[in-house]
Amino acid sequence: MPLRWNPDLTHADITPETLFRQRRLLMKGVVAGSLSTLLAATVEPLLAAKQAELPTFRKGVITLDEAQTPFKDVSSYTNFYELGSGKSGPSANADRLPLDSWQITIDGAFQQTGSFSLAELLRPHPLEERVYRLRCVEAWSMVIPWVGFPLRDLLQRLQPTQAARYITFETIYDPARLPAQKENVLPWPYREGLRLDEAMHPLTILAVGMYGRQLPPQNGAPLRLVVPWKYGFKSIKSIVRISASYDQPLTTWKQLAPDEYGFYANVNPDVDHPRWPQNKERRIGEFLRRPTLPFNGYADQVAALYQGMDLHKNF
Ligand SMILES: Nc1nc2c(c(=O)[nH]1)N[C@H]1C(S)=C(S)[C@@H](COP(=O)(O)O)O[C@H]1N2
Ligand SMILES: [Mo]
């Protein structure tokens, strides 16, 4: 399953979002004509319309020959413990996330540190669309057209110092608005980390949108990480802090259950979760399970990062 990467696209390839949608609606209506298809085609854009369309972004920078998971599934079947523990809790509680006046703290081993508004942080970084698989440790998966930019571009701008070996991310901590944070569901705030070379890998992105629109809160608005070769829990949502450090950070799931969730969390069909196997997955919307691929199908791009490491020990 080769990765299709189109680095030569230009801004001329961008189709205005509304045109694209109308065309798709039209094609769906004419070609298929069935009631359910027609319904899906009208309901989907309505649901998506709750999120603002993103301004220009390069389309199709990375594509996949696999069907995209419908927006309604990606935005309603979510893990976001701050907004509720079930799969539908996060979308029901979406409006609790205080999205206005979002600030991001940059600290630790960077030359450039400080507090940035979202706009300040994003301004120099052109947005692009990349279709990636997301594979949850619970053995379901999705295919999502993310809109974002390579994390490496931001890191290069912040200039990690000699002491920077790891990058750590934290989610908003606001127990007054996010009631789950008053309880011991997880050690708060949600924290995730990458080794510097993983963070600098060109597949690693910070996403601000999906399906051409701003991220819904339950999918990690206004800014989330997406690391497509790792289990979903590495892709931390609603980021308010990015730090660089010499030592490996203690990440949330590893802190909670170190036997079940390692720091690396590379998708690996050969390493079972202690309570269930990891060699199959259910693509949301499909009935039969499909085999899980090493590194979630991105082995050609990322396996070299782990040369010489025992991935059974470093799971
Ligand atoms: N802050 C935060 N980030 C999080 C989570 C969470 O509970 N809180 N859940 C993780 C898990 S387990 C998964 S599978 C993905 C799901 O991303 P999606 O809902 O956008 O598909 O988000 C990850 N990021
Ligand atoms: Mo997950």
Short mmCIF file of C-alpha atoms and ligand atoms in Angstrom, two decimals:
data_model
loop_
_atom_site.label_atom_id
_atom_site.label_comp_id
_atom_site.label_asym_id
_atom_site.label_seq_id
_atom_site.Cartn_x
_atom_site.Cartn_y
_atom_site.Cartn_z
CA MET A 1 0.00 0.00 0.00
CA PRO A 2 2.23 2.82 -1.21
CA LEU A 3 1.96 6.26 0.24
CA ARG A 4 1.00 8.74 -2.43
CA TRP A 5 2.80 11.97 -1.84
CA ASN A 6 2.42 14.85 -4.24
CA PRO A 7 5.03 17.42 -3.23
CA ASP A 8 4.69 19.23 -6.56
CA LEU A 9 1.17 20.52 -6.04
CA THR A 10 0.76 24.27 -6.20
CA HIS A 11 -1.90 26.63 -4.95
CA ALA A 12 -3.46 26.45 -8.42
CA ASP A 13 -4.61 22.94 -7.50
CA ILE A 14 -6.84 24.22 -4.75
CA THR A 15 -10.55 23.82 -5.47
CA PRO A 16 -12.76 26.23 -3.59
CA GLU A 17 -14.45 24.20 -0.87
CA THR A 18 -18.04 25.02 -1.80
CA LEU A 19 -17.54 24.15 -5.46
CA PHE A 20 -15.90 20.89 -4.48
CA ARG A 21 -18.79 20.00 -2.20
CA GLN A 22 -21.48 20.89 -4.73
CA ARG A 23 -19.71 18.83 -7.35
CA ARG A 24 -19.44 15.88 -5.01
CA LEU A 25 -23.09 16.15 -4.02
CA LEU A 26 -24.07 16.28 -7.66
CA MET A 27 -21.98 13.26 -8.58
CA LYS A 28 -23.28 11.26 -5.66
CA GLY A 29 -26.89 12.12 -6.48
CA VAL A 30 -26.61 11.37 -10.19
CA VAL A 31 -24.41 8.30 -10.10
CA ALA A 32 -25.80 6.43 -7.14
CA GLY A 33 -29.31 7.80 -6.84
CA SER A 34 -30.22 5.56 -3.91
CA LEU A 35 -32.11 7.08 -0.99
CA SER A 36 -29.42 6.37 1.59
CA THR A 37 -26.72 7.85 -0.59
CA LEU A 38 -28.81 10.93 -1.15
CA LEU A 39 -29.46 11.20 2.57
CA ALA A 40 -25.81 10.76 3.45
CA ALA A 41 -24.89 13.35 0.86
CA THR A 42 -27.24 15.95 2.33
CA VAL A 43 -26.75 15.23 6.04
CA GLU A 44 -22.96 15.13 5.95
CA PRO A 45 -22.40 18.68 4.70
CA LEU A 46 -24.97 19.93 7.23
CA LEU A 47 -23.07 18.32 10.11
CA ALA A 48 -19.76 19.53 8.76
CA ALA A 49 -21.16 23.05 8.29
CA LYS A 50 -21.05 23.59 12.07
CA GLN A 51 -17.30 24.03 11.60
CA ALA A 52 -15.99 27.02 9.67
CA GLU A 53 -14.40 26.35 6.30
CA LEU A 54 -10.67 26.79 6.35
CA PRO A 55 -9.10 29.41 4.13
CA THR A 56 -6.87 28.20 1.33
CA PHE A 57 -4.82 25.09 1.82
CA ARG A 58 -3.00 22.76 -0.54
CA LYS A 59 -5.17 19.78 -1.30
CA GLY A 60 -3.93 16.27 -1.88
CA VAL A 61 -0.38 16.63 -0.53
CA ILE A 62 -0.68 13.06 0.74
CA THR A 63 -3.52 10.84 -0.44
CA LEU A 64 -4.48 7.21 0.09
CA ASP A 65 -6.20 4.65 -2.14
CA GLU A 66 -8.66 3.90 0.63
CA ALA A 67 -12.16 5.21 1.28
CA GLN A 68 -12.28 8.14 3.69
CA THR A 69 -14.32 7.54 6.84
CA PRO A 70 -17.48 9.71 6.75
CA PHE A 71 -17.22 13.01 8.62
CA LYS A 72 -20.13 12.05 10.84
CA ASP A 73 -18.31 8.97 12.12
CA VAL A 74 -14.99 10.72 12.66
CA SER A 75 -16.70 13.54 14.56
CA SER A 76 -19.01 11.39 16.68
CA TYR A 77 -16.94 8.28 17.48
CA THR A 78 -14.11 9.90 19.40
CA ASN A 79 -11.82 9.44 22.39
CA PHE A 80 -11.38 12.67 24.35
CA TYR A 81 -11.55 11.88 28.04
CA GLU A 82 -11.62 15.53 29.09
CA LEU A 83 -15.04 15.77 27.42
CA GLY A 84 -16.38 12.41 28.58
CA SER A 85 -15.33 8.77 28.64
CA GLY A 86 -17.77 7.23 26.13
CA LYS A 87 -17.39 7.43 22.37
CA SER A 88 -20.29 9.90 22.00
CA GLY A 89 -19.71 11.93 25.21
CA PRO A 90 -17.04 14.14 23.65
CA SER A 91 -19.28 15.35 20.80
CA ALA A 92 -22.19 15.91 23.21
CA ASN A 93 -19.96 18.03 25.49
CA ALA A 94 -18.07 19.72 22.66
CA ASP A 95 -19.12 23.29 23.57
CA ARG A 96 -17.31 23.07 26.93
CA LEU A 97 -13.95 23.54 25.31
CA PRO A 98 -13.03 27.25 25.65
CA LEU A 99 -11.80 27.87 22.12
CA ASP A 100 -11.67 31.68 22.14
CA SER A 101 -8.40 33.27 23.30
CA TRP A 102 -6.43 30.03 23.02
CA GLN A 103 -2.80 30.47 24.11
CA ILE A 104 0.07 28.03 23.60
CA THR A 105 3.09 28.02 25.92
CA ILE A 106 6.45 27.14 24.40
CA ASP A 107 9.10 26.33 26.99
CA GLY A 108 12.10 24.21 27.89
CA ALA A 109 15.02 23.58 25.55
CA PHE A 110 14.09 25.96 22.70
CA GLN A 111 15.83 29.20 21.71
CA GLN A 112 12.40 30.77 21.21
CA THR A 113 10.09 30.40 24.18
CA GLY A 114 7.01 32.26 25.38
CA SER A 115 3.26 32.35 25.13
CA PHE A 116 1.70 32.57 21.66
CA SER A 117 -1.84 33.11 20.49
CA LEU A 118 -3.04 30.47 18.08
CA ALA A 119 -2.84 32.98 15.22
CA GLU A 120 0.77 33.89 16.10
CA LEU A 121 1.74 30.26 16.22
CA LEU A 122 0.07 29.39 12.90
CA ARG A 123 0.80 32.51 10.84
CA PRO A 124 4.04 31.44 9.08
CA HIS A 125 2.83 27.92 8.30
CA PRO A 126 0.92 27.21 5.07
CA LEU A 127 -1.79 24.59 5.55
CA GLU A 128 -2.06 21.39 3.54
CA GLU A 129 -4.32 18.38 3.38
CA ARG A 130 -3.02 14.90 4.11
CA VAL A 131 -5.10 11.75 4.23
CA TYR A 132 -3.82 9.49 7.00
CA ARG A 133 -4.99 6.31 8.68
CA LEU A 134 -5.67 6.60 12.41
CA ARG A 135 -5.38 3.32 14.33
CA CYS A 136 -6.68 3.23 17.90
CA VAL A 137 -5.20 0.83 20.44
CA GLU A 138 -8.80 -0.38 20.92
CA ALA A 139 -8.47 -1.95 17.44
CA TRP A 140 -10.66 0.37 15.38
CA SER A 141 -9.36 2.56 12.61
CA MET A 142 -10.38 5.42 10.36
CA VAL A 143 -9.11 7.27 7.30
CA ILE A 144 -9.16 11.03 7.78
CA PRO A 145 -8.28 13.99 5.52
CA TRP A 146 -6.44 16.20 8.01
CA VAL A 147 -5.50 19.82 7.34
CA GLY A 148 -2.38 21.01 9.09
CA PHE A 149 1.34 21.54 8.66
CA PRO A 150 4.50 19.59 9.48
CA LEU A 151 5.47 19.87 13.15
CA ARG A 152 9.10 20.12 12.01
CA ASP A 153 8.41 23.53 10.47
CA LEU A 154 7.31 24.89 13.84
CA LEU A 155 10.20 23.20 15.66
CA GLN A 156 12.72 24.66 13.23
CA ARG A 157 11.25 28.07 13.93
CA LEU A 158 11.48 27.52 17.71
CA GLN A 159 15.05 26.22 17.39
CA PRO A 160 15.57 23.31 19.78
CA THR A 161 18.83 23.65 21.75
CA GLN A 162 21.54 20.99 22.15
CA ALA A 163 19.71 19.71 25.21
CA ALA A 164 16.51 18.91 23.30
CA ARG A 165 16.01 15.18 22.86
CA TYR A 166 12.24 14.94 23.42
CA ILE A 167 9.23 17.09 22.63
CA THR A 168 6.30 17.05 25.06
CA PHE A 169 2.74 18.24 24.46
CA GLU A 170 0.02 19.02 26.98
CA THR A 171 -3.74 19.39 26.62
CA ILE A 172 -5.73 22.18 28.25
CA TYR A 173 -6.32 21.73 31.99
CA ASP A 174 -9.50 23.53 33.08
CA PRO A 175 -11.46 21.46 35.61
CA ALA A 176 -14.07 24.22 36.05
CA ARG A 177 -15.19 23.72 32.45
CA LEU A 178 -14.07 20.15 31.85
CA PRO A 179 -15.71 18.25 34.73
CA ALA A 180 -13.92 14.98 33.97
CA GLN A 181 -10.75 16.72 35.15
CA LYS A 182 -12.21 16.92 38.66
CA GLU A 183 -12.12 13.14 38.71
CA ASN A 184 -9.32 10.61 38.59
CA VAL A 185 -10.18 9.36 35.11
CA LEU A 186 -6.63 10.01 33.90
CA PRO A 187 -3.65 11.82 35.41
CA TRP A 188 -4.26 15.38 34.13
CA PRO A 189 -3.32 17.22 32.10
CA TYR A 190 -3.15 14.76 29.21
CA ARG A 191 0.50 14.62 28.20
CA GLU A 192 2.20 13.03 25.21
CA GLY A 193 5.71 13.06 23.85
CA LEU A 194 7.92 12.17 20.91
CA ARG A 195 11.62 11.67 20.48
CA LEU A 196 13.05 14.66 18.61
CA ASP A 197 13.63 12.65 15.40
CA GLU A 198 10.03 11.38 15.49
CA ALA A 199 8.80 14.92 16.02
CA MET A 200 10.96 16.12 13.10
CA HIS A 201 9.76 13.35 10.78
CA PRO A 202 7.98 14.83 7.75
CA LEU A 203 4.85 12.69 8.34
CA THR A 204 4.27 14.20 11.80
CA ILE A 205 1.82 17.10 11.63
CA LEU A 206 -0.02 19.56 13.78
CA ALA A 207 -3.62 19.60 12.53
CA VAL A 208 -6.07 22.48 12.73
CA GLY A 209 -8.74 20.95 10.51
CA MET A 210 -10.25 17.96 8.79
CA TYR A 211 -12.45 17.64 5.71
CA GLY A 212 -11.50 21.17 4.74
CA ARG A 213 -12.98 22.67 7.91
CA GLN A 214 -11.78 23.63 11.36
CA LEU A 215 -11.44 20.71 13.73
CA PRO A 216 -14.59 19.99 15.73
CA PRO A 217 -13.82 20.41 19.46
CA GLN A 218 -14.18 16.67 20.08
CA ASN A 219 -11.48 15.99 17.48
CA GLY A 220 -9.00 18.24 19.26
CA ALA A 221 -9.67 21.85 18.24
CA PRO A 222 -7.98 24.18 17.83
CA LEU A 223 -4.64 22.33 17.47
CA ARG A 224 -3.75 18.65 17.75
CA LEU A 225 -0.92 16.33 16.94
CA VAL A 226 -1.26 13.59 14.29
CA VAL A 227 1.41 10.86 14.19
CA PRO A 228 0.02 8.34 11.71
CA TRP A 229 2.32 5.39 12.47
CA LYS A 230 1.49 5.35 16.19
CA TYR A 231 -1.60 4.30 18.12
CA GLY A 232 -4.22 7.05 18.34
CA PHE A 233 -3.48 7.97 21.93
CA LYS A 234 -0.18 9.58 20.86
CA SER A 235 -2.15 12.09 18.77
CA ILE A 236 -2.86 14.50 21.60
CA LYS A 237 -5.76 16.93 21.25
CA SER A 238 -6.34 20.59 22.13
CA ILE A 239 -2.69 21.43 22.80
CA VAL A 240 -1.78 24.35 25.10
CA ARG A 241 1.86 23.59 25.76
CA ILE A 242 4.86 22.35 23.75
CA SER A 243 8.15 21.76 25.59
CA ALA A 244 11.57 20.43 24.68
CA SER A 245 13.60 18.41 27.17
CA TYR A 246 16.63 16.21 27.64
CA ASP A 247 14.75 13.48 29.52
CA GLN A 248 11.94 11.33 28.22
CA PRO A 249 8.66 12.74 29.56
CA LEU A 250 6.23 10.64 31.58
CA THR A 251 3.24 10.37 29.25
CA THR A 252 -0.33 10.00 30.47
CA TRP A 253 -1.14 6.43 29.42
CA LYS A 254 2.29 5.15 30.37
CA GLN A 255 1.85 6.76 33.79
CA LEU A 256 -1.56 5.13 34.17
CA ALA A 257 -0.67 1.62 32.91
CA PRO A 258 2.98 1.16 31.90
CA ASP A 259 2.46 -2.52 30.98
CA GLU A 260 -0.24 -1.62 28.49
CA TYR A 261 0.87 1.64 26.91
CA GLY A 262 4.51 2.20 26.10
CA PHE A 263 6.19 5.48 25.29
CA TYR A 264 6.73 4.56 21.62
CA ALA A 265 3.25 3.16 20.92
CA ASN A 266 4.17 2.30 17.33
CA VAL A 267 1.36 0.36 15.67
CA ASN A 268 2.73 -3.19 15.83
CA PRO A 269 0.68 -6.28 14.97
CA ASP A 270 3.37 -8.44 16.64
CA VAL A 271 3.00 -6.89 20.07
CA ASP A 272 -0.35 -7.66 21.69
CA HIS A 273 -1.95 -5.35 24.18
CA PRO A 274 -1.93 -7.43 27.39
CA ARG A 275 -5.73 -7.72 27.21
CA TRP A 276 -6.30 -8.19 23.46
CA PRO A 277 -4.43 -8.85 20.21
CA GLN A 278 -3.32 -6.04 17.90
CA ASN A 279 -3.06 -7.92 14.59
CA LYS A 280 -6.54 -7.00 13.29
CA GLU A 281 -8.61 -3.87 13.24
CA ARG A 282 -12.12 -2.79 12.35
CA ARG A 283 -12.27 0.14 9.96
CA ILE A 284 -15.25 2.17 11.16
CA GLY A 285 -18.14 1.50 8.76
CA GLU A 286 -16.82 -1.89 7.64
CA PHE A 287 -17.98 -5.27 8.85
CA LEU A 288 -15.00 -7.58 8.33
CA ARG A 289 -11.84 -6.83 10.25
CA ARG A 290 -8.70 -6.15 8.27
CA PRO A 291 -5.11 -7.03 9.17
CA THR A 292 -3.18 -4.35 11.03
CA LEU A 293 -0.02 -3.28 9.21
CA PRO A 294 3.35 -2.67 10.91
CA PHE A 295 3.68 1.04 11.66
CA ASN A 296 0.07 1.35 10.48
CA GLY A 297 1.23 1.01 6.86
CA TYR A 298 3.94 3.68 7.10
CA ALA A 299 6.90 1.29 7.60
CA ASP A 300 8.71 2.41 4.42
CA GLN A 301 8.76 5.95 5.74
CA VAL A 302 9.48 5.41 9.45
CA ALA A 303 10.98 1.97 10.20
CA ALA A 304 14.52 3.41 9.91
CA LEU A 305 13.87 5.56 12.99
CA TYR A 306 13.85 2.40 15.11
CA GLN A 307 16.78 0.51 13.61
CA GLY A 308 18.54 -1.52 16.28
CA MET A 309 15.76 -1.12 18.84
CA ASP A 310 13.91 -4.08 20.29
CA LEU A 311 10.32 -3.08 19.53
CA HIS A 312 8.94 -5.77 21.84
CA LYS A 313 10.69 -4.06 24.74
CA ASN A 314 10.21 -0.54 23.39
CA PHE A 315 6.50 -0.99 22.59
N1 LIG B 1 -6.26 15.35 25.17
C1 LIG B 1 -6.59 14.16 24.69
N2 LIG B 1 -6.09 13.74 23.51
C2 LIG B 1 -6.43 12.53 23.00
C3 LIG B 1 -7.29 11.67 23.72
C4 LIG B 1 -7.82 12.13 24.97
O1 LIG B 1 -8.59 11.44 25.64
N3 LIG B 1 -7.46 13.38 25.41
N4 LIG B 1 -7.58 10.42 23.20
C5 LIG B 1 -6.59 9.84 22.26
C6 LIG B 1 -7.04 8.62 21.63
S1 LIG B 1 -7.09 7.23 22.62
C7 LIG B 1 -7.33 8.53 20.28
S2 LIG B 1 -7.69 7.03 19.54
C8 LIG B 1 -7.35 9.75 19.41
C9 LIG B 1 -8.67 9.80 18.68
O2 LIG B 1 -8.70 10.89 17.78
P1 LIG B 1 -10.07 11.22 17.00
O3 LIG B 1 -11.16 11.23 18.02
O4 LIG B 1 -9.89 12.56 16.38
O5 LIG B 1 -10.25 10.13 16.01
O6 LIG B 1 -7.17 10.93 20.18
C10 LIG B 1 -6.17 10.85 21.19
N5 LIG B 1 -5.91 12.15 21.78
MO MO B 2 -7.25 5.41 21.13
#
